[in-house]
Each structure stands twice: as structure tokens, then as C-alpha cells.
Coordinates of C-alpha atoms (C1' of nucleotides) in Angstrom, one line a residue:
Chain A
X1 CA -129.9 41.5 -72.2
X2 CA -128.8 39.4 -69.4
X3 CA -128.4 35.9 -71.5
X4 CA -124.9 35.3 -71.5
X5 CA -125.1 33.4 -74.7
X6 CA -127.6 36.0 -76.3
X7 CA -124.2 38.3 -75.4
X8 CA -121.6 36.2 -76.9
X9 CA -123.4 36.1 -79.6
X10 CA -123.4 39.5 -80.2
X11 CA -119.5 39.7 -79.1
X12 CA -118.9 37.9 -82.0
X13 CA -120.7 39.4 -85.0
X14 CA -119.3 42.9 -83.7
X15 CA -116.1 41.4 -84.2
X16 CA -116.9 40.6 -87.5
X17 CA -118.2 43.4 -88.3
X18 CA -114.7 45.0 -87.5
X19 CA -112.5 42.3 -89.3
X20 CA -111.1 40.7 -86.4
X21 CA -110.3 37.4 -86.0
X22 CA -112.1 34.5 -83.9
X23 CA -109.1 32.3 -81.9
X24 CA -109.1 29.6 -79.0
X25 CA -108.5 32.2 -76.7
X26 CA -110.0 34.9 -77.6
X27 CA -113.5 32.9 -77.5
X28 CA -112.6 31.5 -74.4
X29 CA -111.9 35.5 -73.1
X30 CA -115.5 36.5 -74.9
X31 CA -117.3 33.4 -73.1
X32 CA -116.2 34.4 -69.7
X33 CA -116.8 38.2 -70.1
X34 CA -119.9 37.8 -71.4
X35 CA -121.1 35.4 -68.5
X36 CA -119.9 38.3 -65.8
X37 CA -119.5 36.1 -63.1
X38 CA -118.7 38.4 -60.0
X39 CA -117.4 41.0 -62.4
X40 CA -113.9 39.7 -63.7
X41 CA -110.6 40.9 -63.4
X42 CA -107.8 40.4 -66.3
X43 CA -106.1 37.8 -63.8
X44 CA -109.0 36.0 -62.9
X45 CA -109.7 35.7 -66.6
X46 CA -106.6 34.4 -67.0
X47 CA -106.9 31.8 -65.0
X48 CA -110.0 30.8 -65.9
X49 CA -108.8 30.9 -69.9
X50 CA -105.4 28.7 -68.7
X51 CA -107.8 25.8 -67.7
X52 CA -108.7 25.0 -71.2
X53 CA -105.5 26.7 -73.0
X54 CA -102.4 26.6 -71.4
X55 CA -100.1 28.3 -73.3
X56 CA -101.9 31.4 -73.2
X57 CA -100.4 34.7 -72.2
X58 CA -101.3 37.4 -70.0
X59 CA -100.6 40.1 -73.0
X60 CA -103.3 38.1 -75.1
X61 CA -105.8 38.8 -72.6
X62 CA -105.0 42.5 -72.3
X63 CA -105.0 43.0 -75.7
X64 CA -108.9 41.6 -76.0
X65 CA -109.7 43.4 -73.0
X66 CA -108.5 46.6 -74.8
X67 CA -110.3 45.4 -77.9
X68 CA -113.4 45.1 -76.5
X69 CA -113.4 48.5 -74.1
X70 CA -112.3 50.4 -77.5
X71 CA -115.3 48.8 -79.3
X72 CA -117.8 49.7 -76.1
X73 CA -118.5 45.9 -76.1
X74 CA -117.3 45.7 -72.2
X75 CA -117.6 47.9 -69.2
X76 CA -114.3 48.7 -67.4
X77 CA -114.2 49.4 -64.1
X78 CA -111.0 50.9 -63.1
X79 CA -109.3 50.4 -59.8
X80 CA -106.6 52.4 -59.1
X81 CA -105.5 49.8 -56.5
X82 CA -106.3 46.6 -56.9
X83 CA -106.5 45.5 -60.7
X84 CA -109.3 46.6 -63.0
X85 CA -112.7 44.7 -63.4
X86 CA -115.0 43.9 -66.6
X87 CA -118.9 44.0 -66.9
X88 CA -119.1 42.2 -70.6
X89 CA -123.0 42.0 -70.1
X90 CA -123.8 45.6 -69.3
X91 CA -121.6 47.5 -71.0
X92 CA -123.2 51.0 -70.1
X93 CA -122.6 53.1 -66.8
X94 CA -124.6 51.8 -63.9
X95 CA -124.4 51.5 -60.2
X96 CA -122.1 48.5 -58.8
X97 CA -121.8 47.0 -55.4
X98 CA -118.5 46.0 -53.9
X99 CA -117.8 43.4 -51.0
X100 CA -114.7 45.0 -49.2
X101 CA -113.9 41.1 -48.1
X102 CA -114.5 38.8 -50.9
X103 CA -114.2 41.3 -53.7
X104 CA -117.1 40.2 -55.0
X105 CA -119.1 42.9 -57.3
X106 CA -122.8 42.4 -58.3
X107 CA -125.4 44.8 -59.9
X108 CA -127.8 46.7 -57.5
X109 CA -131.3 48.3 -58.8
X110 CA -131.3 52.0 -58.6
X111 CA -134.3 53.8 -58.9
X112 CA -133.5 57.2 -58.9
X113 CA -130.0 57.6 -60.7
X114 CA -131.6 59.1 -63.8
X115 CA -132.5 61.7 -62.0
X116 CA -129.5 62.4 -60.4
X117 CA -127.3 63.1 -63.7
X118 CA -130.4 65.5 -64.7
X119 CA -129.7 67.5 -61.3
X120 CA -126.3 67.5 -62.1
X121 CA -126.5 68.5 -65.6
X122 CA -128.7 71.5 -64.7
X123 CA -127.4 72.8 -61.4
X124 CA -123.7 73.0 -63.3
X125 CA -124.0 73.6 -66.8
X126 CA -121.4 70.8 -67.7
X127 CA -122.2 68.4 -70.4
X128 CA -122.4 65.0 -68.4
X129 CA -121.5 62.0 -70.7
X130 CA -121.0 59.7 -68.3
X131 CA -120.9 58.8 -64.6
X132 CA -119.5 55.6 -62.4
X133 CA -121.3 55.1 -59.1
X134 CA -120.2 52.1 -57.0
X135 CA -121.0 50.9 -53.3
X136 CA -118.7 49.9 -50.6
X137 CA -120.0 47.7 -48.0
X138 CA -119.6 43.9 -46.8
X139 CA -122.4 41.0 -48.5
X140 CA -124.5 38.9 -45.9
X141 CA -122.2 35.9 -46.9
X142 CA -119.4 37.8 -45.5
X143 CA -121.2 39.2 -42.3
X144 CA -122.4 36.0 -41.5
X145 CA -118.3 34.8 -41.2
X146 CA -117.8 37.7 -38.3
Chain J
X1 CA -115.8 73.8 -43.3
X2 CA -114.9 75.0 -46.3
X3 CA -112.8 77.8 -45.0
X4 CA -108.9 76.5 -46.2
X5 CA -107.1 78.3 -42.8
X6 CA -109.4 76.3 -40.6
X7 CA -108.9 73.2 -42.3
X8 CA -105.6 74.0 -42.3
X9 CA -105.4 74.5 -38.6
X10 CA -107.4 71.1 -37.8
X11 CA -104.5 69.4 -40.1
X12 CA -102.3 70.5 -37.7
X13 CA -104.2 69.7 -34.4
X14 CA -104.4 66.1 -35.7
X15 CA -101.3 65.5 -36.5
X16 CA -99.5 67.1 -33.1
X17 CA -102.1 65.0 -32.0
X18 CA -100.4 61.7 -33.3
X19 CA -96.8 62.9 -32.1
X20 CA -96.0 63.6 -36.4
X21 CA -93.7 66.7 -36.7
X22 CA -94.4 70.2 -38.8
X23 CA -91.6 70.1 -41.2
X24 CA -91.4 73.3 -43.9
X25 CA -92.1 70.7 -46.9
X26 CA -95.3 68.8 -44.9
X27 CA -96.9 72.2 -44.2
X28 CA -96.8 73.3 -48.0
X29 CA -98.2 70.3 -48.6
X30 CA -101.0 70.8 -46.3
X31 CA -101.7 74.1 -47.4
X32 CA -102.3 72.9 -51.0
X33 CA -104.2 70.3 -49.8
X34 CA -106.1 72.7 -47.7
X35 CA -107.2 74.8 -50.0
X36 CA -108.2 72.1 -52.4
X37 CA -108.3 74.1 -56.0
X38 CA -109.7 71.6 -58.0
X39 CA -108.2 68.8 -56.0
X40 CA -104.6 67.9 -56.7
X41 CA -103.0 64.9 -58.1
X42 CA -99.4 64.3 -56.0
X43 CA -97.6 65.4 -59.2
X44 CA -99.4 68.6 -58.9
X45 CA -98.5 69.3 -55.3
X46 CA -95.3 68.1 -55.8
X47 CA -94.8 71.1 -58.4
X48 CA -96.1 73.2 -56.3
X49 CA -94.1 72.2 -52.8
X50 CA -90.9 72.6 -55.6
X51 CA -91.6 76.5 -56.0
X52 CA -91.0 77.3 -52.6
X53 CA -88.9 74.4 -51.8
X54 CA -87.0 72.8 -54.6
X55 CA -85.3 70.2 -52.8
X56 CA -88.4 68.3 -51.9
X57 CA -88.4 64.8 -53.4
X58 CA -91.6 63.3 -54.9
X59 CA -91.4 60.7 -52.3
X60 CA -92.1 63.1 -49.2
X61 CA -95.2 64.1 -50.7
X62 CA -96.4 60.5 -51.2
X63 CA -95.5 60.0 -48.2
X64 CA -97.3 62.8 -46.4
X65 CA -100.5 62.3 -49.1
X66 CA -100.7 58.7 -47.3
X67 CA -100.2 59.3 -43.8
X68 CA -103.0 61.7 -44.5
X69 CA -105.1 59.6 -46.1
X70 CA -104.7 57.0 -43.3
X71 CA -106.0 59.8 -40.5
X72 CA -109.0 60.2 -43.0
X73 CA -107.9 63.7 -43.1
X74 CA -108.2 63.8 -47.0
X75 CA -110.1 61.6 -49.2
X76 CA -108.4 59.6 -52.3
X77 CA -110.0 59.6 -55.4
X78 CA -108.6 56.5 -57.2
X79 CA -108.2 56.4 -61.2
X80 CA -107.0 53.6 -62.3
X81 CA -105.4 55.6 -65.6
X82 CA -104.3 59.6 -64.8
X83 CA -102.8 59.7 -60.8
X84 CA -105.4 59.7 -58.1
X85 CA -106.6 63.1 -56.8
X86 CA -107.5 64.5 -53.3
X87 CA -109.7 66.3 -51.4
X88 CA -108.5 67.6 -48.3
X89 CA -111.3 70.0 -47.2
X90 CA -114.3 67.3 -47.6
X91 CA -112.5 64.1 -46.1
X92 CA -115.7 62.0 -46.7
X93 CA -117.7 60.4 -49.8
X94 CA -119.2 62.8 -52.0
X95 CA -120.1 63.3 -55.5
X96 CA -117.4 64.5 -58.1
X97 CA -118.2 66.2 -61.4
X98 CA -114.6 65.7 -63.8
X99 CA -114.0 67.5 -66.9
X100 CA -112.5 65.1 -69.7
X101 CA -110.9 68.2 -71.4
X102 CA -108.9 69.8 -68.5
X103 CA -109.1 67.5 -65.7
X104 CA -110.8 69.7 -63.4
X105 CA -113.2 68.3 -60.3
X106 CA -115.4 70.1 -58.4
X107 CA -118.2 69.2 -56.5
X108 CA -121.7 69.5 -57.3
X109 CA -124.7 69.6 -54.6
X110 CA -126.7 66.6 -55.2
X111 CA -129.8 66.1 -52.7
X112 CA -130.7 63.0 -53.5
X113 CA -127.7 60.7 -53.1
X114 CA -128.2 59.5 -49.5
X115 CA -131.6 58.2 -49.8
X116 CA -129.9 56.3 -52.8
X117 CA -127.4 54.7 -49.9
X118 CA -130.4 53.3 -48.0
X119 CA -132.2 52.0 -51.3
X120 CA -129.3 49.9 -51.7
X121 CA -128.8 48.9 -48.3
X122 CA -132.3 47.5 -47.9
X123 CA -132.9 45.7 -51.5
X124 CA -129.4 44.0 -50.9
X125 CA -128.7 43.3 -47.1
X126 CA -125.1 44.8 -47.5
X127 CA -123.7 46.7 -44.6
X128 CA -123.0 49.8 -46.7
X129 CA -119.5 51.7 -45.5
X130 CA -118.8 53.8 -48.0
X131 CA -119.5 54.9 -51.9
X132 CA -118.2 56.7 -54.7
X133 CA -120.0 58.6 -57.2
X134 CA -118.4 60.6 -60.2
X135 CA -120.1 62.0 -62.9
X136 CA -118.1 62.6 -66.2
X137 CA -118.9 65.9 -68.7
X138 CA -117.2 68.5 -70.3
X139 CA -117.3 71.8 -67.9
X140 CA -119.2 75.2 -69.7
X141 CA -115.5 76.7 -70.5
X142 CA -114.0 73.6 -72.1
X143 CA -117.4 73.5 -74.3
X144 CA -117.4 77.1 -75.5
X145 CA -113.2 76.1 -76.8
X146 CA -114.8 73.6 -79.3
Chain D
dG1 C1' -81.1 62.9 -27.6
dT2 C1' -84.4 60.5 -30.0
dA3 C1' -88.3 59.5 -32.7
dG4 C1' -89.8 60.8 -36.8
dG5 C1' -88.9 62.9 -41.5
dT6 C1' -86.3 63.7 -45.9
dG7 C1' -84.2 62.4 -50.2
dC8 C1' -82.4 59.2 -53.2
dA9 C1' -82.5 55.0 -55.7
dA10 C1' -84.3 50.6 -56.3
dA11 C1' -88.3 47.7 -56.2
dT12 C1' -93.2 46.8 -57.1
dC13 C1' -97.4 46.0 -59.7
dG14 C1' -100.8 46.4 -63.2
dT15 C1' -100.7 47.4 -67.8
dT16 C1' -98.7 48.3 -72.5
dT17 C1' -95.7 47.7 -76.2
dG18 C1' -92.2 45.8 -79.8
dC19 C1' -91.1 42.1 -82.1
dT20 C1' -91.1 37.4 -84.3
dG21 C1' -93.3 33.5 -85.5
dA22 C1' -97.9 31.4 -86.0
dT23 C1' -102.9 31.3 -87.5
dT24 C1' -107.4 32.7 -89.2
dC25 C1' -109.9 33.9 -93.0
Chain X
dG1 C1' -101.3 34.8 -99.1
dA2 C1' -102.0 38.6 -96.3
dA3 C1' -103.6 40.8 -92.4
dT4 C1' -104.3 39.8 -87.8
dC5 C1' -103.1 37.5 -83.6
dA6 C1' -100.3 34.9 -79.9
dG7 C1' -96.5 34.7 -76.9
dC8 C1' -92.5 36.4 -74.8
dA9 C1' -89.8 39.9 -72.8
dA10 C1' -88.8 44.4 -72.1
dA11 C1' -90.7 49.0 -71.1
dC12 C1' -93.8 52.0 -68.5
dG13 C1' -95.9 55.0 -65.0
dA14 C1' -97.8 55.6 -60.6
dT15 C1' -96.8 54.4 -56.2
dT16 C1' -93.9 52.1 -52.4
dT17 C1' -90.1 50.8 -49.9
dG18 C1' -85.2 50.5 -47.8
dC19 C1' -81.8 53.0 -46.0
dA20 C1' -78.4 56.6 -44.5
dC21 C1' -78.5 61.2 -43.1
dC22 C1' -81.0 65.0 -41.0
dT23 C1' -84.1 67.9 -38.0
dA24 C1' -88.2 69.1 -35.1
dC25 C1' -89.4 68.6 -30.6

DNA sequence: GTAGGTGCAAATCGTTTGCTGATTC
DNA sequence: GAATCAGCAAACGATTTGCACCTAC
């Protein structure tokens, strides 16, 4: 599940599925969603989409974005400062780790967050659909630079 | 420390403290903040201040919300949609349980969570500084309404 | 008296929306 | 050919800022 092509792959036929239409951009917004490099935001996508197209507006990239969230193709993760991020690979709740510095957000292994919603679940009586769980901290890359 | 009038009274300390001055709108703001009931979004305490004072000005509150929030005297939580919420009686990281129906937080006792922390910090060589966990359900009242 | 605070209005920033003309299927 | 999409500009909502007046200390 971690083959970005596998993933764009799979983008596309859902889609499909849905009547919606494959343009320039959009597959050049799928492509780099569903490679996850750093965890995108909608600017950085933009600029990235802008090499190869252009003409291409902000808006346009937005509106995929909201496409694919609505579908439950992408993972969003919001920001109320800075702008939002995108996980098109793992589009399920799971832990994240954030550099403060460079931005940069990758995908720890958790062990024991399973059992952590459970605890939750039983110890309040609330119906737990979903959870967000992210890390602060600063990568070796950016310790080294200190 | 979760008594509201001590809280309240280390609020004050700190920010005599820092030479900042007890004006009638700040302290309503403090008290709300304070006591914390199901921690507050600015709008909220700005409703709230209005009762007993209606000429205070949405802007005051921001403003007291972040001077706060730079002591570390409350803790921000961020959403990138609704308005961010605060929690001015536990100033530090800890888990959140949010109702999707009525907006509510509390906080649930987790045990687990710091040995998560550590898990983290070793498999990844980050300097951990801080986290953010929120779990998302529907609270026991809001699921007997449906 | 003076540093700090208040209230107002305007500015900011990420995001959304309305519309018109273009494009995919 | 028709429904969907792209691009542009205007609208939005939460938050911030600039500034003149006010007030706690």
C-alpha cells in the first residue's frame, strides 16, 4: 500500500467509478498526492503542478483536494496555522511526525495506538470514530544544523 | 490543579509578574478560561465577557487569549475548520476526546500515552518537544438523541 | 505620568465560491 | 452534445494589526 503508482492507480478508477473527469492537472495533482513526498500542502502542490502546467490555478487544486477528502481518497491534516497537509497514500488516521524547522512530516510506527482508542472507548462511553495523533519535535537533519 | 480559583489566582501571579495590568474585561476572560467548561473557543468567551461587559470588543479577547498563550498559561488547540479551543487549567499536551455532534472536549485519562512519546523518540532520533493527540466520537448523550 | 490596554476598522491568509468559457467522455 | 472542469476574481471566516483614546498602577 505504499507503491505510489499502485496508488494512482487506484485514484483513478475511484474516480471513474464516480463519473469524474481525468484532465492535465488533475493527474498531475493525483501523481503528486499519491507519491506523499514530505506530506504536501495545497501550495506546495501547486508549485509542483505549475512546472509541467502553467496556467493552472490555485482554485483547481482546491477543488481536487476537496474531491478527493470527500471521496476518503486522501488524508487531510488540518493546520489551523500554517496551511493544511495531504497524506494521498495512507488515507486512514495514523500517527505523524512533524519537524518544527523544516516542516517536514513523515510516518512513525506506533505499536500501541490500537490500544489506546480501546481505553478510550471504554473508560468514557463515547463512540470514537476517529482520532489524529501527531508529534512535534526537530529531525536529526535539523539537529545536526544547531 | 484542577481547582478553577487556584488557577485563577496563578493567572494572576504571572501576569503581575510580567508588569501586564488586571483590567475588568482580562479578568472575565481569565475566569472563563479558568474554569475551563469544555474548553472555549474565543467566540465563546467573547459571548460570555459581553454578558457582564458589553462593550468588550472581540479583539481584546484575542488579544488576551494570545498573550496567554505565549506565557504557556493556556494551551491552543488548533482546528484548521471550527475556531481553535483552549485549555486554561491543563496548560500542557494532553489527550482530547471531541464530540462531532455538540463540539464538546473533555479529557480522558489515558495511561499509556507517554511511553508512546519515547517509542517514537527512539525508532526515529527526533528530539520530541511536544504532541497532540485527539480522539474523535460522538459523546453517550449525543448518541442516545439519534 | 506612563506603560500598557481597549475598541474600532482595516488588513491578512488560507480556503471557498460564482461564474463563464473550455474540455473530457 | 452534455456534464464536468479550469481559471479568474470576488467572497469568506478566523485571526491580526494599526492607531487614537483610555485606564490601571
Amino acid at each position: 500500500m505504499a507503491d505510489p503508482q499502485a496508488r494512482l492507480d487506484e485514484m483513478i478508477t475511484k474516480l471513474k467509478e464516480r463519473d469524474h473527469r481525468l484532465t492535465p492537472q488533475r493527474m498531475a495533482v493525483l501523481k503528486i498526492l499519491a507519491a506523499n513526498e514530505g506530506h504536501p500542502s495545497v501550495e506546495q502542490i501547486y508549485e509542483r503542478v505549475k512546472a509541467d502546467f502553467p496556467m493552472t490555478s490555485l482554485a483547481t487544486i482546491y477543488k481536487t483536494v476537496t474531491l478527493l477528502k470527500e471521496m476518503g481518497e486522501i488524508l487531510e491534516l488540518g493546520f489551523s496555522n500554517d496551511g493544511n497537509r495531504y497524506d494521498g497514500i495512507r488515507p486512514y488516521p495514523h500517527p505523524h511526525l512533524i519537524c518544527t524547522e523544516c516542516k517536514n512530516i513523515v510516518d512513525p510506527d506506533v505499536a500501541t495506538l490500537s490500544e489506546l482508542r480501546q481505553e478510550v472507548a471504554q473508560s468514557t462511553g463515547y463512540q470514537i470514530v476517529s482520532h489524529r495523533l501527531d508529534f512535534f519535535g526537530i529531525c536529526p537533519q535539523c539537529q545536526e544544523k544547531e
